[in-house]
Coordinates of C-alpha atoms and ligand atoms in Angstrom, one line a residue:
X1 CA 0.4 -32.3 -19.8
X2 CA 4.1 -31.5 -19.6
X3 CA 3.2 -27.9 -19.6
X4 CA 0.7 -28.3 -16.7
X5 CA 3.3 -30.2 -14.7
X6 CA 5.8 -27.4 -15.2
X7 CA 3.1 -24.8 -14.0
X8 CA 2.4 -27.0 -11.1
X9 CA 5.9 -27.2 -10.0
X10 CA 6.3 -23.4 -10.5
X11 CA 3.3 -22.7 -8.3
X12 CA 4.4 -24.9 -5.5
X13 CA 8.1 -24.5 -5.2
X14 CA 9.8 -27.7 -3.7
X15 CA 11.4 -25.8 -0.8
X16 CA 8.1 -24.1 0.1
X17 CA 6.3 -27.5 0.1
X18 CA 9.0 -29.1 2.2
X19 CA 8.8 -26.3 4.8
X20 CA 5.1 -26.3 4.9
X21 CA 5.5 -30.0 5.9
X22 CA 7.9 -29.1 8.7
X23 CA 11.2 -29.6 7.0
X24 CA 13.7 -27.6 8.8
X25 CA 16.5 -26.6 6.5
X26 CA 19.7 -24.7 6.9
X27 CA 21.7 -23.1 4.1
X28 CA 24.4 -25.3 2.6
X29 CA 27.1 -23.3 0.9
X30 CA 25.5 -21.4 -2.0
X31 CA 22.6 -19.1 -1.6
X32 CA 20.1 -21.5 -3.2
X33 CA 21.3 -24.8 -1.5
X34 CA 19.6 -26.1 1.6
X35 CA 20.3 -29.1 3.7
X36 CA 18.2 -31.0 6.4
X37 CA 17.2 -34.4 7.8
X38 CA 15.7 -36.6 5.0
X39 CA 11.9 -36.8 5.3
X40 CA 12.1 -40.1 3.3
X41 CA 14.0 -42.1 5.9
X42 CA 15.3 -42.1 9.4
X43 CA 18.5 -40.3 9.9
X44 CA 20.4 -38.3 12.6
X45 CA 22.8 -36.4 10.3
X46 CA 21.4 -34.2 7.6
X47 CA 22.0 -35.6 4.1
X48 CA 18.9 -34.3 2.2
X49 CA 19.8 -31.4 -0.1
X50 CA 17.4 -29.0 -1.9
X51 CA 18.4 -26.7 -4.7
X52 CA 15.8 -24.0 -4.7
X53 CA 16.9 -22.5 -8.0
X54 CA 16.7 -25.8 -9.8
X55 CA 13.7 -26.9 -7.7
X56 CA 15.3 -30.3 -7.2
X57 CA 16.4 -32.5 -4.2
X58 CA 18.9 -35.3 -3.6
X59 CA 19.5 -37.4 -0.6
X60 CA 23.0 -38.7 0.0
X61 CA 21.6 -41.1 2.6
X62 CA 19.1 -43.0 0.6
X63 CA 20.3 -42.0 -2.8
X64 CA 16.9 -40.7 -4.0
X65 CA 16.3 -37.5 -5.8
X66 CA 14.2 -35.5 -8.3
X67 CA 11.6 -32.8 -8.5
X68 CA 8.5 -31.9 -6.3
X69 CA 6.4 -34.6 -8.0
X70 CA 8.9 -37.3 -7.4
X71 CA 9.2 -36.2 -3.8
X72 CA 5.6 -36.2 -3.1
X73 CA 5.3 -39.7 -4.7
X74 CA 7.9 -41.1 -2.4
X75 CA 6.8 -39.1 0.6
X76 CA 3.1 -40.2 0.3
X77 CA 3.8 -43.4 -1.5
X78 CA 1.3 -42.5 -4.3
X79 CA 1.3 -43.4 -8.0
X80 CA 2.1 -40.6 -10.4
X81 CA -1.3 -39.6 -11.4
X82 CA -2.7 -39.5 -7.9
X83 CA 0.3 -37.4 -6.9
X84 CA -0.4 -34.8 -9.4
X85 CA -4.1 -34.8 -8.4
X86 CA -3.0 -34.3 -4.7
X87 CA -0.8 -31.5 -5.6
X88 CA -3.5 -29.8 -7.7
X89 CA -5.7 -29.9 -4.7
X90 CA -3.2 -28.1 -2.5
X91 CA -3.4 -25.2 -5.0
X92 CA -7.1 -24.7 -4.3
X93 CA -7.1 -21.5 -2.4
X94 CA -7.8 -21.6 1.3
X95 CA -11.0 -20.1 2.4
X96 CA -10.6 -16.3 3.2
X97 CA -12.1 -16.8 6.6
X98 CA -9.5 -19.3 7.6
X99 CA -6.8 -17.0 6.4
X100 CA -8.2 -14.1 8.4
X101 CA -8.5 -16.3 11.6
X102 CA -4.9 -17.4 11.2
X103 CA -3.8 -13.8 10.6
X104 CA -5.5 -12.7 13.8
X105 CA -4.0 -15.5 15.8
X106 CA -0.5 -14.8 14.4
X107 CA -0.8 -11.1 15.1
X108 CA -2.0 -11.8 18.6
X109 CA 1.2 -13.8 19.3
X110 CA 3.3 -11.0 17.9
X111 CA 1.7 -8.3 20.3
X112 CA 3.4 -9.7 23.4
X113 CA 6.8 -10.0 21.6
X114 CA 7.0 -6.4 20.7
X115 CA 7.2 -3.9 23.5
X116 CA 6.5 -0.9 21.3
X117 CA 3.0 -2.3 20.6
X118 CA 2.3 -2.9 24.3
X119 CA 3.6 0.5 25.1
X120 CA 1.2 2.0 22.5
X121 CA -1.8 0.1 24.0
X122 CA -0.8 1.4 27.5
X123 CA -0.6 4.9 26.1
X124 CA -4.1 4.6 24.7
X125 CA -5.4 3.4 28.1
X126 CA -5.8 -0.2 27.3
X127 CA -4.1 -2.5 29.9
X128 CA -6.4 -5.2 30.9
X129 CA -4.8 -8.5 29.7
X130 CA -8.2 -10.3 29.7
X131 CA -9.8 -7.5 27.6
X132 CA -6.9 -7.5 25.1
X133 CA -7.3 -11.3 24.7
X134 CA -11.1 -11.0 24.5
X135 CA -11.0 -8.3 21.7
X136 CA -8.3 -10.3 20.0
X137 CA -6.0 -7.4 19.7
X138 CA -2.7 -8.1 18.0
X139 CA 0.3 -6.4 16.4
X140 CA 1.8 -6.6 12.9
X141 CA 5.6 -6.0 13.1
X142 CA 5.7 -6.4 9.4
X143 CA 7.4 -8.7 6.8
X144 CA 6.4 -12.2 8.0
X145 CA 2.8 -12.8 7.6
X146 CA 3.2 -14.3 4.2
X147 CA 5.6 -17.0 5.3
X148 CA 3.3 -17.9 8.1
X149 CA 0.2 -18.2 5.8
X150 CA 2.2 -20.4 3.4
X151 CA 1.3 -23.3 5.7
X152 CA -2.4 -22.7 4.7
X153 CA -1.9 -23.0 1.0
X154 CA -2.3 -19.4 0.4
X155 CA -1.0 -17.9 -2.8
X156 CA 0.7 -14.5 -3.2
X157 CA -2.2 -13.4 -5.4
X158 CA -4.8 -14.4 -2.9
X159 CA -3.2 -12.6 -0.1
X160 CA -2.8 -9.5 -2.2
X161 CA -6.4 -9.7 -3.2
X162 CA -7.6 -9.9 0.3
X163 CA -5.3 -7.0 1.2
X164 CA -3.1 -8.7 3.8
X165 CA 0.1 -8.1 1.8
X166 CA 1.3 -5.4 -0.6
X167 CA 2.9 -5.8 -4.0
X168 CA 6.3 -6.4 -2.4
X169 CA 4.9 -9.3 -0.3
X170 CA 5.2 -7.5 2.9
X171 CA 2.5 -7.1 5.6
X172 CA 0.0 -4.5 4.5
X173 CA -0.7 -3.8 8.1
X174 CA 2.9 -3.3 9.0
X175 CA 3.5 -1.5 12.4
X176 CA -0.1 -1.5 13.2
X177 CA -2.1 -2.6 16.2
X178 CA -4.7 -4.9 14.9
X179 CA -8.3 -5.3 16.0
X180 CA -10.3 -8.1 14.3
X181 CA -13.9 -7.2 13.3
X182 CA -16.2 -10.1 13.7
X183 CA -19.7 -11.0 12.5
X184 CA -21.6 -14.0 13.8
X185 CA -18.2 -15.0 15.4
X186 CA -16.3 -15.0 12.2
X187 CA -13.5 -12.5 11.4
X188 CA -14.7 -10.4 8.4
X189 CA -12.3 -7.5 8.5
X190 CA -9.3 -6.2 10.3
X191 CA -8.7 -2.7 11.6
X192 CA -5.1 -1.5 12.0
X193 CA -4.0 1.4 13.9
X194 CA -0.6 2.7 12.9
X195 CA 1.8 3.2 15.7
X196 CA 4.3 5.0 13.4
X197 CA 4.2 7.7 10.8
X198 CA 1.7 5.9 8.4
X199 CA -1.9 7.1 8.0
X200 CA -3.6 6.2 11.2
X201 CA -6.4 4.0 10.1
X202 CA -6.5 0.9 7.8
X203 CA -9.1 -1.7 7.0
X204 CA -9.1 -4.5 4.5
X205 CA -10.7 -3.4 1.2
X206 CA -13.7 -5.6 1.8
X207 CA -17.2 -4.2 1.8
X208 CA -18.2 -3.6 5.4
X209 CA -21.6 -4.8 4.6
X210 CA -22.9 -2.7 7.4
X211 CA -21.4 -4.5 10.2
X212 CA -20.4 -3.1 13.5
X213 CA -16.8 -3.7 14.4
X214 CA -18.0 -5.4 17.6
X215 CA -21.4 -7.0 17.6
X216 CA -22.5 -6.0 21.0
X217 CA -25.8 -4.4 20.1
X218 CA -27.3 -7.8 21.1
X219 CA -30.2 -7.4 23.5
X220 CA -29.2 -4.3 25.3
X221 CA -32.0 -1.8 25.8
X222 CA -29.4 1.0 25.8
X223 CA -26.4 1.1 23.4
X224 CA -23.4 3.4 23.4
X225 CA -22.2 4.1 19.9
X226 CA -18.6 5.3 19.5
X227 CA -16.4 6.1 16.5
X228 CA -13.3 4.1 17.1
X229 CA -12.1 0.8 18.5
X230 CA -9.9 2.5 21.2
X231 CA -13.1 4.2 22.4
X232 CA -14.8 0.8 22.6
X233 CA -11.8 -0.7 24.4
X234 CA -11.6 1.7 27.2
X235 CA -15.4 1.7 27.7
X236 CA -15.5 -2.0 27.8
X237 CA -12.6 -1.9 30.2
X238 CA -14.5 0.4 32.5
X239 CA -17.5 -1.9 32.4
X240 CA -19.7 -0.3 29.7
X241 CA -20.2 -3.6 27.8
X242 CA -23.1 -2.2 25.8
X243 CA -20.7 -0.2 23.7
X244 CA -20.5 -0.7 19.9
X245 CA -18.4 0.8 17.2
X246 CA -19.1 1.4 13.6
X247 CA -15.5 2.6 12.8
X248 CA -16.4 6.2 11.8
X249 CA -19.5 8.3 12.0
X250 CA -21.4 7.1 9.0
X251 CA -23.8 4.2 9.5
X252 CA -25.1 2.1 6.6
X253 CA -28.8 1.4 6.3
X254 CA -28.0 -2.2 7.6
X255 CA -26.4 -0.8 10.8
X256 CA -29.3 1.5 11.3
X257 CA -31.7 -1.4 11.0
X258 CA -29.6 -3.3 13.5
X259 CA -29.8 -0.5 16.0
X260 CA -33.6 -0.3 15.5
X261 CA -34.2 -4.0 15.7
X262 CA -35.4 -3.8 19.4
X263 CA -38.4 -1.6 20.2
X264 CA -37.7 1.1 22.8
X265 CA -34.0 1.0 22.6
X266 CA -31.9 4.1 23.5
X267 CA -28.7 4.9 21.6
X268 CA -26.1 7.1 23.2
X269 CA -23.9 8.7 20.6
X270 CA -20.5 9.4 22.0
X271 CA -18.5 10.8 19.1
X272 CA -15.3 13.0 19.2
X273 CA -15.8 16.7 20.4
X274 CA -13.6 18.1 17.6
X275 CA -12.7 21.7 17.4
X276 CA -14.1 22.0 13.9
X277 CA -17.5 20.5 15.1
X278 CA -17.3 17.6 12.6
X279 CA -18.0 15.0 15.3
X280 CA -20.9 17.0 16.8
X281 CA -22.4 17.6 13.3
X282 CA -22.2 13.9 12.5
X283 CA -23.8 13.0 15.8
X284 CA -26.6 15.4 15.2
X285 CA -27.3 14.0 11.7
X286 CA -27.1 10.4 12.9
X287 CA -29.4 11.2 15.9
X288 CA -32.0 12.4 13.4
X289 CA -31.8 9.4 11.3
X290 CA -32.2 7.2 14.4
X291 CA -35.2 9.3 15.5
X292 CA -36.9 8.7 12.2
X293 CA -36.3 4.9 12.7
X294 CA -38.1 5.2 16.0
X295 CA -34.9 4.8 18.0
X296 CA -34.5 7.1 21.0
X297 CA -31.2 8.9 20.4
X298 CA -29.2 10.9 22.8
X299 CA -26.0 12.9 22.2
X300 CA -23.3 12.5 24.8
X301 CA -21.3 15.6 25.5
X302 CA -17.7 15.0 26.7
X303 CA -15.2 17.8 27.8
X304 CA -13.9 19.9 24.9
X305 CA -11.8 18.1 22.4
X306 CA -12.2 14.7 24.0
X307 CA -13.4 11.4 22.6
X308 CA -14.2 8.6 25.0
X309 CA -10.7 7.2 24.6
X310 CA -8.8 10.4 25.4
X311 CA -11.3 11.1 28.2
X312 CA -10.3 7.9 29.9
X313 CA -6.6 8.4 29.1
X314 CA -6.9 11.8 30.8
X315 CA -7.9 10.1 33.9
X316 CA -11.8 9.9 33.7
X317 CA -13.4 7.0 35.7
X318 CA -16.5 5.1 35.0
X319 CA -18.4 7.4 37.3
X320 CA -17.4 10.4 35.2
X321 CA -18.6 8.7 32.0
X322 CA -21.8 7.7 33.7
X323 CA -22.4 11.3 34.6
X324 CA -21.8 12.2 30.9
X325 CA -24.4 9.6 29.9
X326 CA -26.9 11.0 32.4
X327 CA -26.2 14.5 31.1
X328 CA -26.7 13.4 27.5
X329 CA -29.5 15.3 25.7
X330 CA -32.2 13.6 23.8
X331 CA -32.7 14.8 20.2
Ligands
ZN401 ZN1 17.1 -40.0 2.3

C-alpha cells in the first residue's frame, strides 16, 4: 500500500497537479520553491508554498501542509481512501483522439503568433484565412506541447508513444506547419511540413489505415487526386473542392476501394512533374490500378517540373488548371 502511494505521488507531481487545476505560482527564492494564492482558503496575498523537490506544500495563511494526497483530501473534502481512488483515476490515460484534437487546437493558436509560419504559408500560396481555419492548419513552434497537454492527464510515455514528443520531451513536430488528417470528423494523424532544415515531411507513426488526408471523395463524380496537402490547399482555395490527397503517390487497397465506391467516377491524377519522371511513373501505375477497379482515370499534365502547388505559386489561375484538367489524357 505505502509503495503504491509513493508511486502515485511520483506519477502525479504536486506542482503539476496544482497547475493543472489552475494554480498560478511564481518562483520563491530557491529553484524548487514556488508560491501562490492558497487554493484552500480565500486570500489576497500569496502564502501557499510548494517545494517541488520534496513534493510538499505548506500554507502560512491557514497553517495546513502535506503531500499531494493531503492536498487533494483538503481541496476536494474527501476521505483518504476516496482521495486515493480519485487520483488513480486521474492516471488513466486520456483517449488518443482527445489528445490529438487538443494538439491541433493548440497548434492552430500558435500559427497566428508566429510570423515565420504565416510567411511560409504565404510563400506556398496559401493565404485565405477561411481556408486555413477550415483545414485546421497550425504551427508547432516547439517545446511547449507537453505542458499544454498536461491539463488532459497525458503522461510522458503516452505522448512519446503517440509520437507527439521526442525522448527529450520536446515537440516532435517542432518548426513544422501542421495539417490535421481527419477520418469521420476525428483527427487520426498529423502531417507536419518543416519550415527549417529538417526533413520536409513528418507524420505520426500510426498506421494510415488507407485514409485520405482529406475526406473529400464524398459524392463527387470527378475527383482530383494530388500528392501533398499544399497541392490540396491551393486547389481548394481556387475552388476545386473535389480535390483529395493521399500524402504520397502510393494508394492502399482501402483508398482504391474508396475511389471506386461510386460507379462512373472519374479520377484526375495530378502528381508532380519531376525531372526524374518518378511522379509520372507513379501516376501511370496508379491509373492502371484504377482502371482495373473500373474507375475512369486521367493523368493531368502540368508544365515541366510543376506540381499543383508550385503551379499556382508561379501565378496559375483556376482557368489554367481547368485547362490542364480538360487536357488530361485518359489511360
Ligand atoms: Zn491556506
